[in-house]
Short mmCIF file of C-alpha atoms in Angstrom, two decimals:
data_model
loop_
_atom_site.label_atom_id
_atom_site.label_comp_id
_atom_site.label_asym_id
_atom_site.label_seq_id
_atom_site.Cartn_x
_atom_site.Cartn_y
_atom_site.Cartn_z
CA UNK A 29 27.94 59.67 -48.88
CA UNK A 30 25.87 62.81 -49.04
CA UNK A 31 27.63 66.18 -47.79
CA UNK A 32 26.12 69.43 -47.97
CA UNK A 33 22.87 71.87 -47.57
CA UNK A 34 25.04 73.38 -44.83
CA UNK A 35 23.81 76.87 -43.44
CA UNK A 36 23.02 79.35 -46.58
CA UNK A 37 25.10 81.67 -44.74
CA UNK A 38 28.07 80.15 -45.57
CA UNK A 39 30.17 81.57 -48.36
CA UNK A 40 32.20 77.99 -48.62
CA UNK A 41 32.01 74.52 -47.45
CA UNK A 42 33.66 73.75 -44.30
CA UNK A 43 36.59 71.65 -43.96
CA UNK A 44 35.97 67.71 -44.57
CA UNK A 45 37.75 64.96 -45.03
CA UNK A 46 36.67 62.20 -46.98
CA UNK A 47 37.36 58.52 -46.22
CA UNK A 48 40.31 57.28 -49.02
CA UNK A 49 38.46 54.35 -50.34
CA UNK A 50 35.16 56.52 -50.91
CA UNK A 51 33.26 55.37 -53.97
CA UNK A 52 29.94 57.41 -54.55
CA UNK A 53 29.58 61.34 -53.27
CA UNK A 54 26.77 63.57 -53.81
CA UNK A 55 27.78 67.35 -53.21
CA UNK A 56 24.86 69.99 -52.74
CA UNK A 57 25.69 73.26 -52.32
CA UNK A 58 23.48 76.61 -51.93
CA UNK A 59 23.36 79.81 -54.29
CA UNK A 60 26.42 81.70 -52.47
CA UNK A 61 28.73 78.97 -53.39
CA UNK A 62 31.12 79.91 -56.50
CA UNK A 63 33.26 76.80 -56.43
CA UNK A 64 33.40 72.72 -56.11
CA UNK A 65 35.07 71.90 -52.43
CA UNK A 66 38.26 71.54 -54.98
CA UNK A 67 41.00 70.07 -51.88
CA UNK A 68 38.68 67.44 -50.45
CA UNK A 69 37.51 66.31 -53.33
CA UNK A 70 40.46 66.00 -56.40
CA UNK A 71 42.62 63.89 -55.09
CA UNK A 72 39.54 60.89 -54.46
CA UNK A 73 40.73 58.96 -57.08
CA UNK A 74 38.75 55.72 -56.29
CA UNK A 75 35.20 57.28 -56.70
CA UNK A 76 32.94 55.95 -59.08
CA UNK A 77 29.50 57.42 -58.97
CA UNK A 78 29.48 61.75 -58.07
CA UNK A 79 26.61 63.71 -57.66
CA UNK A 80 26.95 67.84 -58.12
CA UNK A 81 23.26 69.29 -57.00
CA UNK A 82 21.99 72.97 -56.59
CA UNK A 83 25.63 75.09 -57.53
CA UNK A 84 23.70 77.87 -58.46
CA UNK A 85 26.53 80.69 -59.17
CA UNK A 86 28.49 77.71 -60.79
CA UNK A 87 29.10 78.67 -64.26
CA UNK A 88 31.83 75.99 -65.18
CA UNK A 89 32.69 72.57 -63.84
CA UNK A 90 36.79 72.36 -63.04
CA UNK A 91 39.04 71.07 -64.91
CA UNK A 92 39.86 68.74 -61.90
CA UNK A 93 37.30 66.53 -62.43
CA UNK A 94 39.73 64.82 -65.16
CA UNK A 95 41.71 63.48 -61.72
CA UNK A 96 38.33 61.30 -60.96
CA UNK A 97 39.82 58.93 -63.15
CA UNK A 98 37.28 55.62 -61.91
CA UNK A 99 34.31 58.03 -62.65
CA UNK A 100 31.59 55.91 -63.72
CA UNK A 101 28.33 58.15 -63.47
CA UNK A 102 28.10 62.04 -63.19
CA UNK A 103 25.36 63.40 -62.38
CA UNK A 104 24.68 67.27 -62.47
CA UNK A 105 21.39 68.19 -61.21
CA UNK A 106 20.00 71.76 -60.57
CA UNK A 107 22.80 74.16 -61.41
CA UNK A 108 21.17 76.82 -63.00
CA UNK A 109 23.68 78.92 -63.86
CA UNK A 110 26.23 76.23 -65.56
CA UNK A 111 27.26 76.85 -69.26
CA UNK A 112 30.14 74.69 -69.80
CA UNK A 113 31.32 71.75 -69.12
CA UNK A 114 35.42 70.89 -68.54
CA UNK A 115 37.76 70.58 -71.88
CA UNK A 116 37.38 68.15 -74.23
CA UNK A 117 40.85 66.51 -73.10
CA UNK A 118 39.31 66.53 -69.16
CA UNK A 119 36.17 64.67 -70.51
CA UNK A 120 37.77 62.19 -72.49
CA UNK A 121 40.69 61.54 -69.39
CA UNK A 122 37.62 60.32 -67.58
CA UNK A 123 38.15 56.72 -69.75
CA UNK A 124 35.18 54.91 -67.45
CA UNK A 125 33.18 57.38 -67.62
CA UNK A 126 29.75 55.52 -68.80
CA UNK A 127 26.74 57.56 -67.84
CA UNK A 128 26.47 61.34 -67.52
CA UNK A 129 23.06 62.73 -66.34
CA UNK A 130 22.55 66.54 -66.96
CA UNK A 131 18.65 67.33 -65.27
CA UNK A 132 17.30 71.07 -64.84
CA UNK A 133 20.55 73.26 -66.10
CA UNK A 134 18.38 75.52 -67.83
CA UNK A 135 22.12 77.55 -69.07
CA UNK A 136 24.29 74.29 -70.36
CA UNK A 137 20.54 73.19 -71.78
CA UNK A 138 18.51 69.92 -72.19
CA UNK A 139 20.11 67.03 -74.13
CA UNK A 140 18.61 67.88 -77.61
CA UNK A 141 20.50 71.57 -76.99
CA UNK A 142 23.33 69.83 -76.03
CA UNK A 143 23.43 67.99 -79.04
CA UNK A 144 23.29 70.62 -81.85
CA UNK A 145 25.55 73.14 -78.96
CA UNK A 146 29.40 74.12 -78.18
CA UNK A 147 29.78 71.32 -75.49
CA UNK A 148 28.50 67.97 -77.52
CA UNK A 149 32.25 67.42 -78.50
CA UNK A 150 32.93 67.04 -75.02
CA UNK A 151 30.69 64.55 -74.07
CA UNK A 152 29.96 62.78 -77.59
CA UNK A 153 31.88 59.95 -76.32
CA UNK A 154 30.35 59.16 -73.38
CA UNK A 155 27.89 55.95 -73.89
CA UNK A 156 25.17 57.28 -72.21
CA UNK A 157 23.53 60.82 -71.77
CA UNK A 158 20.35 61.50 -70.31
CA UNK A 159 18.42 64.13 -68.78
CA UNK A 160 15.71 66.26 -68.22
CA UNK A 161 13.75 67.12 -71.91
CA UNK A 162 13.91 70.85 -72.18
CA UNK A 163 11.41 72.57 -73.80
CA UNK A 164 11.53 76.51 -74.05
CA UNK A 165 8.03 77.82 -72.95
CA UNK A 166 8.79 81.00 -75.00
CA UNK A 167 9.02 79.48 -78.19
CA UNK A 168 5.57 77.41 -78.42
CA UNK A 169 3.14 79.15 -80.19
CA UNK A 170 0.25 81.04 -78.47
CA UNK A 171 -2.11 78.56 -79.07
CA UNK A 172 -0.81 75.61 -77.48
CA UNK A 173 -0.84 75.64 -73.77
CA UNK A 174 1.63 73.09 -71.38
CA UNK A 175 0.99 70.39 -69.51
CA UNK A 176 3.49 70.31 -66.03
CA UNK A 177 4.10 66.93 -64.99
CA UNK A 178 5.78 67.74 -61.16
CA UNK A 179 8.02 65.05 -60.01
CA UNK A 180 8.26 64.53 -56.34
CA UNK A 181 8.37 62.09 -53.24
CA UNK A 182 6.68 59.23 -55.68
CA UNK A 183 3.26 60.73 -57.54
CA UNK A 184 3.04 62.81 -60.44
CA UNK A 185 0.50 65.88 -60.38
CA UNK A 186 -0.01 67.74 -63.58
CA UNK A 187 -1.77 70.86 -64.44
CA UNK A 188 -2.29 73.08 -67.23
CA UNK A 189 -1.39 76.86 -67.78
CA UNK A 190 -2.06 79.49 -69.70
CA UNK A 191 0.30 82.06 -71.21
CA UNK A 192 -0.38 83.97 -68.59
CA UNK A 193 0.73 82.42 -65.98
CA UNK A 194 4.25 81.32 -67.59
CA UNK A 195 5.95 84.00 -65.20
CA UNK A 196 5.22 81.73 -61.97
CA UNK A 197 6.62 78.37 -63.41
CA UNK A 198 9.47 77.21 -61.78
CA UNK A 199 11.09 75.14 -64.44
CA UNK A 200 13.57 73.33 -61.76
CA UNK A 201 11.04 71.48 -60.50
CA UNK A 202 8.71 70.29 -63.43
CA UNK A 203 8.73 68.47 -66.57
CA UNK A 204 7.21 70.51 -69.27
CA UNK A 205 4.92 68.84 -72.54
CA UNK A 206 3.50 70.84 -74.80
CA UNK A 207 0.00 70.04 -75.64
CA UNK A 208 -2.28 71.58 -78.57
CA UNK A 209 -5.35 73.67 -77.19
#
């Protein structure tokens, strides 16, 4: 079940219920929202697979995610302004917990960040990480240039830039390798 990209104007998701026996949920929300729908949401106890896209002014994830106890897969995807993840004891309550996907969180980082950062501890334990390989355009040397591989609706287009045009990537949406010049 998918709920969400409601009106922009909205400054939190409307009232929902979801069905008791739910099992996957993907939540998207929109840059005003501050907050997971925290009351609709805890208390599902029986889902397995959850979703969290575009929570823009998101900085942390709640601590109630530790009540999502048959968690098999989280997936975070495009929450740019998320730096930490719940406490270690939340992450490690989540005991099925056998994939966690973190893709285009430029804050919280890519998976090599992740691994040297404050939040590995939390996760460490899960089987299986993946995500989106980071690579900070502002710390390749001038004379490489980068190769954007732009993932959408099936094909793959690339291109190549040039320093100069750094200031019109949007990193959400593209892969970036770093190629010699």
């Amino acid at each position: 079940m998918k709920i969400g990209a409601f009106s922009e104007e909205l400054d939190s998701f409307p009232d929902f219920e979801l069905p008791s026996q739910i099992q996957t949920l993907e939540i998207e929300g929109w840059p005003k929202l501050k907050s997971l729908p925290q009351q609709q949401i805890q208390h599902c106890t029986c889902l397995q697979v959850v979703s969290i896209v575009s929570f823009d002014s998101v900085e942390a994830l709640p601590e109630w995610l530790g009540n999502l106890t048959s968690l098999t897969t989280l997936s975070i995807r495009r929450c740019k302004n998320l730096v930490s993840l719940p406490a270690v004891e939340v992450m490690q309550r989540l005991t099925k917990l056998k994939k966690l996907v973190i893709d285009t969180c430029p804050r919280l980082g890519g998976i090599s960040t992740l691994k040297s950062g404050p939040e590995w501890h939390k996760i460490s334990h899960i089987p299986r990480i993946d995500g989106q390989v980071f690579i900070s355009i502002f710390h390749l040397p001038h004379s490489h240039r980068l190769i954007l591989f732009q993932r959408g609706w099936g094909c793959i287009c690339y291109r190549s830039l040039h320093e100069e045009s750094w200031d019109n990537i949007d990193t959400g949406h593209y892969v970036l390798v770093a190629s010699g010049s």
